[in-house]
Tab-separated table of C-alpha atoms and ligand atoms in Angstrom:
chain	number	residue	atom	x	y	z
F	1	UNK	CA	-35.479	-19.754	-5.299
F	2	UNK	CA	-33.302	-17.185	-3.603
F	3	UNK	CA	-34.752	-14.076	-2.024
F	4	UNK	CA	-33.181	-11.851	-4.685
F	5	UNK	CA	-35.212	-13.412	-7.459
F	6	UNK	CA	-38.357	-12.813	-5.480
F	7	UNK	CA	-39.172	-9.423	-6.880
F	8	UNK	CA	-41.081	-9.153	-10.127
F	9	UNK	CA	-39.312	-8.095	-13.308
F	10	UNK	CA	-42.343	-5.896	-13.930
F	11	UNK	CA	-41.619	-3.820	-10.829
F	12	UNK	CA	-43.274	-3.418	-7.463
F	13	UNK	CA	-45.975	-1.333	-5.803
F	14	UNK	CA	-44.574	1.652	-3.978
F	15	UNK	CA	-46.378	0.740	-0.758
F	16	UNK	CA	-49.083	-1.393	0.782
F	17	UNK	CA	-51.564	1.394	0.193
F	18	UNK	CA	-50.652	1.381	-3.479
F	19	UNK	CA	-51.483	-2.308	-3.691
F	20	UNK	CA	-54.763	-1.877	-1.836
F	21	UNK	CA	-55.708	0.994	-4.139
F	22	UNK	CA	-54.854	-0.895	-7.295
F	23	UNK	CA	-56.610	-4.063	-6.165
F	24	UNK	CA	-59.640	-2.043	-5.107
F	25	UNK	CA	-59.499	-0.386	-8.501
F	26	UNK	CA	-59.617	-3.840	-10.049
F	27	UNK	CA	-62.431	-5.054	-7.816
F	28	UNK	CA	-64.687	-2.005	-7.962
F	29	UNK	CA	-66.042	-1.629	-11.452
F	30	UNK	CA	-69.011	-2.391	-13.643
F	31	UNK	CA	-69.514	-5.511	-11.542
F	32	UNK	CA	-70.617	-3.412	-8.591
F	33	UNK	CA	-72.636	-0.707	-10.266
F	34	UNK	CA	-73.913	-2.264	-13.475
F	35	UNK	CA	-73.981	-6.012	-12.872
F	36	UNK	CA	-74.847	-6.389	-9.192
F	37	UNK	CA	-78.128	-4.423	-9.392
F	38	UNK	CA	-79.304	-6.088	-12.571
F	39	UNK	CA	-78.606	-9.678	-11.513
F	40	UNK	CA	-80.104	-8.947	-8.099
F	41	UNK	CA	-83.200	-7.722	-9.925
F	42	UNK	CA	-83.307	-10.783	-12.141
F	43	UNK	CA	-82.865	-13.174	-9.225
F	44	UNK	CA	-85.530	-11.814	-6.922
F	45	UNK	CA	-83.609	-9.591	-4.475
F	46	UNK	CA	-82.991	-10.280	-0.768
F	47	UNK	CA	-82.312	-14.009	-0.731
F	48	UNK	CA	-79.928	-13.654	-3.665
F	49	UNK	CA	-78.103	-10.851	-1.831
F	50	UNK	CA	-77.766	-13.011	1.302
F	51	UNK	CA	-76.178	-15.842	-0.707
F	52	UNK	CA	-73.897	-13.376	-2.459
F	53	UNK	CA	-72.715	-11.931	0.873
F	54	UNK	CA	-72.194	-15.420	2.295
F	55	UNK	CA	-70.088	-16.311	-0.735
F	56	UNK	CA	-67.980	-13.162	-0.336
F	57	UNK	CA	-67.102	-14.046	3.262
F	58	UNK	CA	-66.692	-17.820	3.096
F	59	UNK	CA	-65.379	-18.301	-0.441
F	60	UNK	CA	-64.220	-14.955	-1.805
F	61	UNK	CA	-62.127	-13.713	1.094
F	62	UNK	CA	-60.109	-16.888	1.712
F	63	UNK	CA	-59.512	-17.297	-2.028
F	64	UNK	CA	-58.424	-13.682	-2.324
F	65	UNK	CA	-55.871	-14.244	0.438
F	66	UNK	CA	-54.701	-17.397	-1.361
F	67	UNK	CA	-54.429	-15.655	-4.723
F	68	UNK	CA	-52.432	-12.717	-3.394
F	69	UNK	CA	-50.212	-15.124	-1.497
F	70	UNK	CA	-49.487	-17.299	-4.545
F	71	UNK	CA	-48.761	-14.198	-6.593
F	72	UNK	CA	-46.355	-12.719	-4.097
F	73	UNK	CA	-44.549	-16.023	-3.689
F	74	UNK	CA	-44.283	-16.667	-7.421
F	75	UNK	CA	-43.487	-13.090	-8.496
F	76	UNK	CA	-44.379	-13.677	-12.165
F	77	UNK	CA	-47.377	-13.849	-14.459
F	78	UNK	CA	-49.931	-16.392	-13.189
F	79	UNK	CA	-48.878	-18.982	-15.797
F	80	UNK	CA	-45.226	-18.864	-14.714
F	81	UNK	CA	-46.073	-18.352	-11.056
F	82	UNK	CA	-48.088	-21.566	-11.009
F	83	UNK	CA	-45.319	-23.420	-12.834
F	84	UNK	CA	-42.672	-22.107	-10.422
F	85	UNK	CA	-44.707	-22.811	-7.297
F	86	UNK	CA	-45.644	-26.301	-8.484
F	87	UNK	CA	-41.934	-27.046	-8.978
F	88	UNK	CA	-41.035	-25.521	-5.621
F	89	UNK	CA	-43.673	-27.566	-3.819
F	90	UNK	CA	-42.826	-30.774	-5.719
F	91	UNK	CA	-46.155	-30.856	-7.558
F	92	UNK	CA	-46.864	-31.745	-11.213
F	93	UNK	CA	-45.911	-29.076	-13.733
F	94	UNK	CA	-49.415	-29.218	-15.204
F	95	UNK	CA	-50.528	-26.595	-12.660
F	96	UNK	CA	-49.400	-23.924	-15.117
F	97	UNK	CA	-52.682	-24.680	-16.914
F	98	UNK	CA	-54.466	-22.894	-14.087
F	99	UNK	CA	-52.669	-19.766	-15.234
F	100	UNK	CA	-53.900	-20.341	-18.769
F	101	UNK	CA	-57.477	-20.857	-17.670
F	102	UNK	CA	-57.215	-17.398	-16.134
F	103	UNK	CA	-55.659	-15.790	-19.182
F	104	UNK	CA	-58.501	-17.087	-21.362
F	105	UNK	CA	-61.173	-16.073	-18.850
F	106	UNK	CA	-59.629	-12.597	-18.698
F	107	UNK	CA	-59.825	-12.161	-22.483
F	108	UNK	CA	-63.400	-13.369	-22.626
F	109	UNK	CA	-64.545	-11.158	-19.756
F	110	UNK	CA	-62.788	-8.063	-21.040
F	111	UNK	CA	-64.324	-8.544	-24.491
F	112	UNK	CA	-67.840	-7.885	-23.209
F	113	UNK	CA	-66.765	-5.719	-20.274
F	114	UNK	CA	-65.394	-3.255	-22.793
F	115	UNK	CA	-68.690	-3.158	-24.680
F	116	UNK	CA	-70.612	-2.247	-21.521
F	117	UNK	CA	-67.932	0.250	-20.497
F	118	UNK	CA	-68.518	1.748	-23.948
F	119	UNK	CA	-72.179	2.232	-23.021
F	120	UNK	CA	-71.112	4.094	-19.888
F	121	UNK	CA	-68.735	6.196	-21.935
F	122	UNK	CA	-71.440	7.187	-24.371
F	123	UNK	CA	-73.711	8.046	-21.434
F	124	UNK	CA	-71.148	10.573	-20.235
F	125	UNK	CA	-71.868	12.600	-23.358
F	126	UNK	CA	-75.547	11.775	-23.527
F	127	UNK	CA	-76.063	12.979	-19.958
F	128	UNK	CA	-73.950	16.073	-20.528
F	129	UNK	CA	-76.070	16.996	-23.543
F	130	UNK	CA	-79.055	17.423	-21.249
F	131	UNK	CA	-81.388	14.985	-23.062
F	132	UNK	CA	-82.425	13.483	-19.756
F	133	UNK	CA	-83.607	16.755	-18.239
F	134	UNK	CA	-87.204	16.193	-17.253
F	135	UNK	CA	-87.359	12.942	-19.216
F	136	UNK	CA	-89.972	10.359	-18.240
F	137	UNK	CA	-89.130	6.736	-17.447
F	138	UNK	CA	-90.476	5.792	-20.872
F	139	UNK	CA	-88.362	8.400	-22.570
F	140	UNK	CA	-85.220	7.235	-20.785
F	141	UNK	CA	-85.957	3.613	-21.685
F	142	UNK	CA	-86.495	4.341	-25.334
F	143	UNK	CA	-83.267	6.333	-25.527
F	144	UNK	CA	-81.483	3.238	-24.213
F	145	UNK	CA	-83.267	0.808	-26.521
F	146	UNK	CA	-82.520	2.954	-29.510
F	147	UNK	CA	-78.882	3.296	-28.496
F	148	UNK	CA	-78.200	-0.432	-28.175
F	149	UNK	CA	-80.037	-1.246	-31.368
F	150	UNK	CA	-77.327	0.532	-33.327
F	151	UNK	CA	-74.322	-1.789	-33.810
F	152	UNK	CA	-72.071	0.859	-35.376
F	153	UNK	CA	-72.346	3.141	-32.430
F	154	UNK	CA	-71.805	0.341	-29.875
F	155	UNK	CA	-68.787	-0.757	-31.869
F	156	UNK	CA	-67.363	2.758	-31.899
F	157	UNK	CA	-67.631	3.139	-28.104
F	158	UNK	CA	-66.239	-0.361	-27.549
F	159	UNK	CA	-63.304	0.566	-29.780
F	160	UNK	CA	-62.586	3.792	-27.906
F	161	UNK	CA	-62.644	2.011	-24.567
F	162	UNK	CA	-60.371	-0.813	-25.774
F	163	UNK	CA	-57.858	1.572	-27.321
F	164	UNK	CA	-57.664	3.572	-24.110
F	165	UNK	CA	-57.282	0.388	-22.043
F	166	UNK	CA	-54.481	-0.796	-24.317
F	167	UNK	CA	-52.660	2.506	-23.945
F	168	UNK	CA	-52.837	2.414	-20.157
F	169	UNK	CA	-51.724	-1.220	-19.966
F	170	UNK	CA	-48.854	-0.600	-22.353
F	171	UNK	CA	-47.480	2.050	-20.001
F	172	UNK	CA	-47.393	-0.452	-17.140
F	173	UNK	CA	-50.084	-0.873	-14.557
F	174	UNK	CA	-48.057	0.666	-11.813
F	175	UNK	CA	-47.664	4.056	-13.391
F	176	UNK	CA	-50.578	6.243	-12.755
F	177	UNK	CA	-53.214	3.838	-11.508
F	178	UNK	CA	-52.283	4.285	-7.881
F	179	UNK	CA	-52.771	7.999	-8.050
F	180	UNK	CA	-55.832	7.969	-10.267
F	181	UNK	CA	-57.621	5.430	-8.117
F	182	UNK	CA	-56.906	7.290	-4.897
F	183	UNK	CA	-58.956	10.256	-6.109
F	184	UNK	CA	-61.510	8.617	-8.348
F	185	UNK	CA	-62.745	5.875	-6.022
F	186	UNK	CA	-63.599	8.238	-3.152
F	187	UNK	CA	-65.253	10.572	-5.652
F	188	UNK	CA	-67.402	7.755	-7.003
F	189	UNK	CA	-68.356	6.902	-3.456
F	190	UNK	CA	-69.405	10.479	-2.716
F	191	UNK	CA	-71.557	10.596	-5.847
F	192	UNK	CA	-73.274	7.372	-4.838
F	193	UNK	CA	-74.080	8.945	-1.466
F	194	UNK	CA	-75.563	11.995	-3.220
F	195	UNK	CA	-77.658	9.656	-5.347
F	196	UNK	CA	-78.703	7.828	-2.211
F	197	UNK	CA	-80.281	11.066	-0.959
F	198	UNK	CA	-82.188	11.334	-4.207
F	199	UNK	CA	-83.457	7.778	-3.789
F	200	UNK	CA	-84.540	8.563	-0.247
F	201	UNK	CA	-86.606	11.416	-1.618
F	202	UNK	CA	-88.546	9.259	-4.080
F	203	UNK	CA	-90.876	7.905	-1.399
F	204	UNK	CA	-89.944	4.371	-2.418
F	205	UNK	CA	-86.731	4.023	-0.452
F	206	UNK	CA	-88.155	1.413	1.896
F	207	UNK	CA	-89.519	-0.619	-0.998
F	208	UNK	CA	-86.021	-0.608	-2.422
F	209	UNK	CA	-84.439	-1.678	0.855
F	210	UNK	CA	-87.086	-4.306	1.286
F	211	UNK	CA	-86.389	-5.778	-2.129
F	212	UNK	CA	-82.648	-5.728	-1.542
F	213	UNK	CA	-82.462	-6.987	2.024
F	214	UNK	CA	-85.619	-8.899	2.978
F	215	UNK	CA	-84.863	-12.466	1.916
F	216	UNK	CA	-87.553	-14.687	0.465
F	217	UNK	CA	-85.775	-17.989	0.055
F	218	UNK	CA	-88.607	-19.411	-2.025
F	219	UNK	CA	-87.377	-17.246	-4.855
F	220	UNK	CA	-83.970	-18.927	-4.917
F	221	UNK	CA	-83.289	-21.431	-7.659
F	222	UNK	CA	-80.181	-23.576	-8.122
F	223	UNK	CA	-79.249	-21.257	-10.936
F	224	UNK	CA	-79.567	-18.076	-8.903
F	225	UNK	CA	-77.292	-19.573	-6.246
F	226	UNK	CA	-74.751	-20.242	-8.992
F	227	UNK	CA	-75.078	-16.669	-10.251
F	228	UNK	CA	-74.601	-15.309	-6.703
F	229	UNK	CA	-71.456	-17.373	-6.220
F	230	UNK	CA	-70.134	-16.497	-9.658
F	231	UNK	CA	-70.671	-12.851	-8.926
F	232	UNK	CA	-68.702	-13.080	-5.672
F	233	UNK	CA	-65.733	-14.140	-7.815
F	234	UNK	CA	-66.421	-11.583	-10.521
F	235	UNK	CA	-66.822	-8.614	-8.226
F	236	UNK	CA	-63.652	-9.383	-6.250
F	237	UNK	CA	-61.710	-10.057	-9.498
F	238	UNK	CA	-60.952	-13.599	-8.318
F	239	UNK	CA	-60.290	-16.902	-10.020
F	240	UNK	CA	-58.380	-15.753	-13.106
F	241	UNK	CA	-55.063	-14.458	-11.852
F	242	UNK	CA	-55.775	-10.718	-11.849
F	243	UNK	CA	-55.348	-10.485	-8.111
F	244	UNK	CA	-52.486	-12.985	-8.327
F	245	UNK	CA	-50.573	-10.789	-10.747
F	246	UNK	CA	-51.235	-7.731	-8.564
F	247	UNK	CA	-50.004	-9.783	-5.599
F	248	UNK	CA	-46.800	-10.466	-7.491
F	249	UNK	CA	-45.988	-6.744	-7.377
F	250	UNK	CA	-46.537	-6.643	-3.617
F	251	UNK	CA	-43.629	-5.903	-1.263
F	252	UNK	CA	-42.744	-8.702	1.128
F	253	UNK	CA	-43.702	-7.156	4.451
F	254	UNK	CA	-47.364	-6.431	3.735
F	255	UNK	CA	-50.124	-8.221	5.648
F	256	UNK	CA	-52.120	-9.985	2.988
F	257	UNK	CA	-55.096	-10.804	5.210
F	258	UNK	CA	-55.715	-7.218	6.281
F	259	UNK	CA	-55.327	-5.866	2.777
F	260	UNK	CA	-57.773	-8.451	1.410
F	261	UNK	CA	-60.321	-7.604	4.047
F	262	UNK	CA	-60.187	-3.916	3.214
F	263	UNK	CA	-60.590	-4.584	-0.493
F	264	UNK	CA	-63.573	-6.882	0.052
F	265	UNK	CA	-65.297	-4.433	2.404
F	266	UNK	CA	-64.876	-1.493	0.025
F	267	UNK	CA	-66.113	-3.561	-2.899
F	268	UNK	CA	-69.181	-4.858	-1.084
F	269	UNK	CA	-70.072	-1.419	0.200
F	270	UNK	CA	-70.081	0.059	-3.297
F	271	UNK	CA	-72.302	-2.739	-4.619
F	272	UNK	CA	-74.840	-2.443	-1.801
F	273	UNK	CA	-74.894	1.335	-2.187
F	274	UNK	CA	-75.560	0.983	-5.897
F	275	UNK	CA	-78.433	-1.369	-5.119
F	276	UNK	CA	-79.877	1.033	-2.561
F	277	UNK	CA	-79.736	3.836	-5.121
F	278	UNK	CA	-81.242	1.919	-8.018
F	279	UNK	CA	-84.142	-0.104	-6.613
F	280	UNK	CA	-86.064	2.842	-5.117
F	281	UNK	CA	-85.904	4.460	-8.580
F	282	UNK	CA	-87.136	1.195	-10.120
F	283	UNK	CA	-90.174	1.055	-7.841
F	284	UNK	CA	-90.917	4.783	-7.912
F	285	UNK	CA	-91.260	4.559	-11.695
F	286	UNK	CA	-93.016	1.188	-11.828
F	287	UNK	CA	-90.101	-0.316	-13.717
F	288	UNK	CA	-89.152	-3.963	-13.873
F	289	UNK	CA	-86.332	-5.003	-11.434
F	290	UNK	CA	-85.494	-7.837	-13.830
F	291	UNK	CA	-85.002	-5.536	-16.820
F	292	UNK	CA	-81.551	-7.000	-17.454
F	293	UNK	CA	-78.237	-5.443	-18.485
F	294	UNK	CA	-79.850	-2.097	-19.300
F	295	UNK	CA	-81.105	-1.584	-15.736
F	296	UNK	CA	-78.775	1.215	-14.598
F	297	UNK	CA	-79.039	2.959	-17.948
F	298	UNK	CA	-82.816	2.934	-17.681
F	299	UNK	CA	-83.028	4.070	-14.053
F	300	UNK	CA	-80.217	6.451	-13.133
F	301	UNK	CA	-80.908	8.940	-15.968
F	302	UNK	CA	-84.406	9.417	-14.522
F	303	UNK	CA	-82.771	10.590	-11.298
F	304	UNK	CA	-80.350	12.828	-13.182
F	305	UNK	CA	-83.250	14.309	-15.111
F	306	UNK	CA	-85.133	15.241	-11.960
F	307	UNK	CA	-82.530	16.226	-9.403
F	308	UNK	CA	-80.903	19.575	-8.795
F	309	UNK	CA	-77.694	19.882	-10.872
F	310	UNK	CA	-78.567	16.527	-12.446
F	311	UNK	CA	-76.669	17.181	-15.654
F	312	UNK	CA	-73.440	17.840	-13.787
F	313	UNK	CA	-73.881	15.038	-11.276
F	314	UNK	CA	-74.957	12.555	-13.943
F	315	UNK	CA	-72.105	13.408	-16.268
F	316	UNK	CA	-69.603	13.073	-13.448
F	317	UNK	CA	-71.183	9.829	-12.338
F	318	UNK	CA	-70.836	8.133	-15.716
F	319	UNK	CA	-67.338	9.529	-16.076
F	320	UNK	CA	-66.300	8.022	-12.756
F	321	UNK	CA	-67.975	4.766	-13.730
F	322	UNK	CA	-65.841	4.685	-16.859
F	323	UNK	CA	-62.705	5.223	-14.784
F	324	UNK	CA	-63.776	2.469	-12.393
F	325	UNK	CA	-64.248	0.212	-15.424
F	326	UNK	CA	-60.797	1.158	-16.727
F	327	UNK	CA	-59.026	0.295	-13.513
F	328	UNK	CA	-60.799	-3.086	-13.648
F	329	UNK	CA	-60.192	-3.675	-17.340
F	330	UNK	CA	-56.434	-3.311	-17.065
F	331	UNK	CA	-56.321	-6.071	-14.462
F	332	UNK	CA	-58.166	-8.357	-16.857
F	333	UNK	CA	-55.363	-8.349	-19.445
F	334	UNK	CA	-52.398	-7.811	-17.153
F	335	UNK	CA	-51.858	-11.585	-16.641
F	336	UNK	CA	-51.667	-12.135	-20.414
F	337	UNK	CA	-49.448	-9.111	-20.998
F	338	UNK	CA	-47.086	-10.094	-18.188
F	339	UNK	CA	-46.818	-13.603	-19.647
F	340	UNK	CA	-46.050	-12.322	-23.162
F	341	UNK	CA	-43.340	-10.040	-21.783
F	342	UNK	CA	-41.800	-12.863	-19.729
F	343	UNK	CA	-41.963	-15.635	-22.298
F	344	UNK	CA	-41.967	-14.067	-25.733
F	345	UNK	CA	-39.415	-11.368	-25.086
F	346	UNK	CA	-41.712	-8.696	-26.507
F	347	UNK	CA	-42.051	-5.206	-25.079
F	348	UNK	CA	-45.023	-4.228	-22.933
F	349	UNK	CA	-46.321	-2.114	-25.786
F	350	UNK	CA	-46.321	-4.953	-28.321
F	351	UNK	CA	-47.856	-7.339	-25.801
F	352	UNK	CA	-50.591	-4.866	-24.933
F	353	UNK	CA	-51.459	-4.172	-28.549
F	354	UNK	CA	-51.820	-7.880	-29.345
F	355	UNK	CA	-53.975	-8.488	-26.297
F	356	UNK	CA	-56.062	-5.397	-26.960
F	357	UNK	CA	-56.741	-6.350	-30.582
F	358	UNK	CA	-57.719	-9.916	-29.734
F	359	UNK	CA	-60.138	-8.720	-27.094
F	360	UNK	CA	-61.588	-6.115	-29.404
F	361	UNK	CA	-62.399	-8.725	-32.059
F	362	UNK	CA	-64.159	-11.035	-29.594
F	363	UNK	CA	-66.082	-8.015	-28.290
F	364	UNK	CA	-67.791	-7.581	-31.641
F	365	UNK	CA	-69.887	-10.649	-30.801
F	366	UNK	CA	-71.177	-8.878	-27.712
F	367	UNK	CA	-71.847	-5.675	-29.641
F	368	UNK	CA	-74.095	-7.657	-31.996
F	369	UNK	CA	-75.830	-9.513	-29.151
F	370	UNK	CA	-77.896	-6.420	-28.415
F	371	UNK	CA	-79.076	-5.862	-31.973
F	372	UNK	CA	-78.431	-7.964	-35.100
F	373	UNK	CA	-77.851	-11.173	-33.152
F	374	UNK	CA	-80.310	-10.533	-30.334
F	375	UNK	CA	-82.519	-13.396	-31.510
F	376	UNK	CA	-79.629	-15.824	-31.928
F	377	UNK	CA	-80.053	-17.553	-28.586
F	378	UNK	CA	-79.726	-21.064	-27.285
F	379	UNK	CA	-80.540	-23.056	-24.145
F	380	UNK	CA	-79.011	-26.053	-22.402
F	381	UNK	CA	-80.412	-28.427	-19.800
F	382	UNK	CA	-78.611	-31.128	-17.884
F	383	UNK	CA	-80.392	-33.802	-15.830
F	384	UNK	CA	-83.552	-31.733	-16.070
F	385	UNK	CA	-81.906	-28.573	-14.684
F	386	UNK	CA	-81.683	-25.546	-16.931
F	387	UNK	CA	-78.035	-24.539	-17.221
F	388	UNK	CA	-78.320	-21.922	-19.930
F	389	UNK	CA	-81.579	-20.360	-20.989
F	390	UNK	CA	-82.059	-18.091	-24.019
F	391	UNK	CA	-78.422	-17.062	-24.031
F	392	UNK	CA	-77.032	-14.629	-26.561
F	393	UNK	CA	-73.327	-14.452	-27.406
F	394	UNK	CA	-72.929	-11.835	-24.674
F	395	UNK	CA	-74.826	-13.677	-21.962
F	396	UNK	CA	-73.133	-16.944	-22.864
F	397	UNK	CA	-69.707	-15.392	-22.367
F	398	UNK	CA	-70.827	-13.815	-19.135
F	399	UNK	CA	-72.342	-17.050	-17.804
F	400	UNK	CA	-69.426	-19.187	-18.923
F	401	UNK	CA	-66.772	-16.934	-17.410
F	402	UNK	CA	-68.366	-15.599	-14.237
F	403	UNK	CA	-70.346	-18.659	-13.226
F	404	UNK	CA	-68.110	-21.472	-14.434
F	405	UNK	CA	-64.518	-20.474	-15.264
F	406	UNK	CA	-63.919	-18.169	-12.294
F	407	UNK	CA	-65.320	-20.538	-9.626
F	408	UNK	CA	-63.395	-23.372	-11.295
F	409	UNK	CA	-60.191	-21.305	-11.190
F	410	UNK	CA	-60.946	-20.416	-7.570
F	411	UNK	CA	-61.517	-24.057	-6.685
F	412	UNK	CA	-58.121	-25.046	-8.066
F	413	UNK	CA	-56.453	-22.088	-6.346
F	414	UNK	CA	-58.003	-23.253	-3.058
F	415	UNK	CA	-56.836	-26.819	-3.594
F	416	UNK	CA	-53.322	-25.744	-4.477
F	417	UNK	CA	-52.919	-23.188	-1.704
F	418	UNK	CA	-54.681	-25.276	0.938
F	419	UNK	CA	-53.664	-28.836	0.218
F	420	UNK	CA	-50.686	-28.949	-2.147
F	421	UNK	CA	-48.591	-26.140	-0.789
F	422	UNK	CA	-46.666	-27.016	2.342
F	423	UNK	CA	-48.116	-25.497	5.488
F	424	UNK	CA	-44.706	-23.967	6.259
F	425	UNK	CA	-44.727	-22.203	2.904
F	426	UNK	CA	-48.156	-20.619	3.239
F	427	UNK	CA	-47.625	-19.846	6.910
F	428	UNK	CA	-44.394	-18.054	6.169
F	429	UNK	CA	-45.875	-16.132	3.259
F	430	UNK	CA	-49.016	-15.039	5.115
F	431	UNK	CA	-47.120	-14.247	8.278
F	432	UNK	CA	-50.205	-13.691	10.398
F	433	UNK	CA	-51.387	-14.767	13.857
F	434	UNK	CA	-51.761	-18.467	14.634
F	435	UNK	CA	-55.513	-18.059	14.998
F	436	UNK	CA	-55.894	-16.108	11.775
F	437	UNK	CA	-53.811	-18.640	9.885
F	438	UNK	CA	-55.798	-21.588	11.177
F	439	UNK	CA	-59.081	-19.926	10.294
F	440	UNK	CA	-57.835	-19.266	6.775
F	441	UNK	CA	-56.555	-22.828	6.434
F	442	UNK	CA	-59.931	-24.230	7.454
F	443	UNK	CA	-61.787	-21.968	5.032
F	444	UNK	CA	-59.457	-22.634	2.116
F	445	UNK	CA	-59.187	-26.388	2.691
F	446	UNK	CA	-62.736	-27.257	3.576
F	447	UNK	CA	-65.352	-24.532	3.353
F	448	UNK	CA	-64.492	-22.832	0.052
F	449	UNK	CA	-63.859	-25.950	-2.072
F	450	UNK	CA	-66.879	-27.809	-0.746
F	451	UNK	CA	-69.122	-24.793	-1.205
F	452	UNK	CA	-68.029	-24.336	-4.820
F	453	UNK	CA	-68.491	-28.032	-5.582
F	454	UNK	CA	-71.904	-28.193	-3.934
F	455	UNK	CA	-73.121	-25.198	-5.929
F	456	UNK	CA	-71.792	-26.752	-9.149
F	457	UNK	CA	-73.375	-30.134	-8.495
F	458	UNK	CA	-76.599	-28.493	-7.396
F	459	UNK	CA	-77.025	-26.577	-10.631
F	460	UNK	CA	-76.237	-29.551	-12.828
F	461	UNK	CA	-78.954	-31.491	-11.055
F	462	UNK	CA	-76.546	-34.143	-9.789
F	463	UNK	CA	-77.547	-33.348	-6.211
F	464	UNK	CA	-80.811	-31.753	-5.153
P	1	LIG	N1	-64.135	-6.958	-10.480
P	1	LIG	C1	-64.393	-6.134	-11.624
P	1	LIG	C2	-65.793	-5.562	-11.487
P	1	LIG	O1	-66.469	-5.869	-10.552
P	1	LIG	C3	-64.196	-6.857	-12.921
P	1	LIG	C4	-62.901	-7.568	-12.974
P	1	LIG	C5	-61.662	-7.033	-13.027
P	1	LIG	C6	-62.716	-8.961	-12.920
P	1	LIG	N2	-60.717	-7.985	-12.995
P	1	LIG	C7	-61.326	-9.190	-12.934
P	1	LIG	C8	-63.594	-9.998	-12.856
P	1	LIG	C9	-60.833	-10.478	-12.858
P	1	LIG	C10	-63.079	-11.306	-12.798
P	1	LIG	C11	-61.721	-11.536	-12.787
P	1	LIG	O2	-66.215	-4.817	-12.314
């Protein structure tokens, strides 16, 4: 491939900062503020958080570097990038399937992601209406329960979110996101800090910190280790080509390692902050840390109802959460849209509409999981280990994508980038110090793949 071809037909980021902003926009989302606290609560706290952090550093970071690198070298949608790189490196063409695995995972994730983003959207208005002013924990909980029991209203919010996502994607990810993210992310951060002060004032701050950071490894099960690893992929947007496609819009000179580090640090900080805000509220109100997907909707409104200017702060908070979800959602369908534009000769608008509609339809299953289908659950055990337990449509999709498809995608990315790509190729593309390169090579060849495989085998009961 000549150097001329090595810029994407979809355009390029205007600068390194633009890439970092967009990738941070993809990484920071519902995963940090909605999912991290609730799965931490369900998996017993501290020890789970330690495993999650370990996974970020030893698996997530090297795979992020690999994904950005593959994207920038391939300069196309993940499907075509993998095909092109496999050809370039003299590897079997079948590697394009890795791109497809990602496209499918992206659709499945976005389908339920949009439903939850719809909840956040409706909470913008609910908070603004003042219903939470002076509300008790019970009151806040029953507002939530009543809300999710109504399929029509969940469907309406899911629809609004998906339509908006489709519109943004159809205009091209590079127009507007850079600027939006550069204001909205810092604003979200500031609001979390304000909320942190509220949590400090509850008298239960230390209980919260204790739950979040004091590890009790007896509480860890094979399954919670899998969830922690899956979440490391989910929260960094890894394993499905989102970061790869963003990498494909990256100018040549940028240092991939430094950019990845900054993205991972920002993402982790937001998640830990969210945890430090939410758990003190949980304990101050004798709530259940393992309450599940409703956790932030059952805790944060209590704070907004009690604090000074709570209506304003709460409304802004949910609004910023919706924007964070948007900047993540667009990265979930960008790989599919880019592929349709490249291979089917359709316009971005047509491609976006098709992708948006497909996702919307699948999302209906998740809408119903919280009401009409809430008792339609199933379980699965393998070699005496519980793989899936009482899963609804929603939690099945979540478990299948985050805990299986993403780590699987990441594993193959690691194998391709570490073992199948020539060392000269990756060295040239990463263009970093000898030491840095060797560290990355060790992590991507040995540590990351073995860690993913061990966690997989552990949860299936093959190894104990
Ligand atoms: N990382 C986002 C979050 O934490 C979600 C997300 C966006 C994602 N793009 C992704 C997850 C790609 C997995 C793969 O909310």
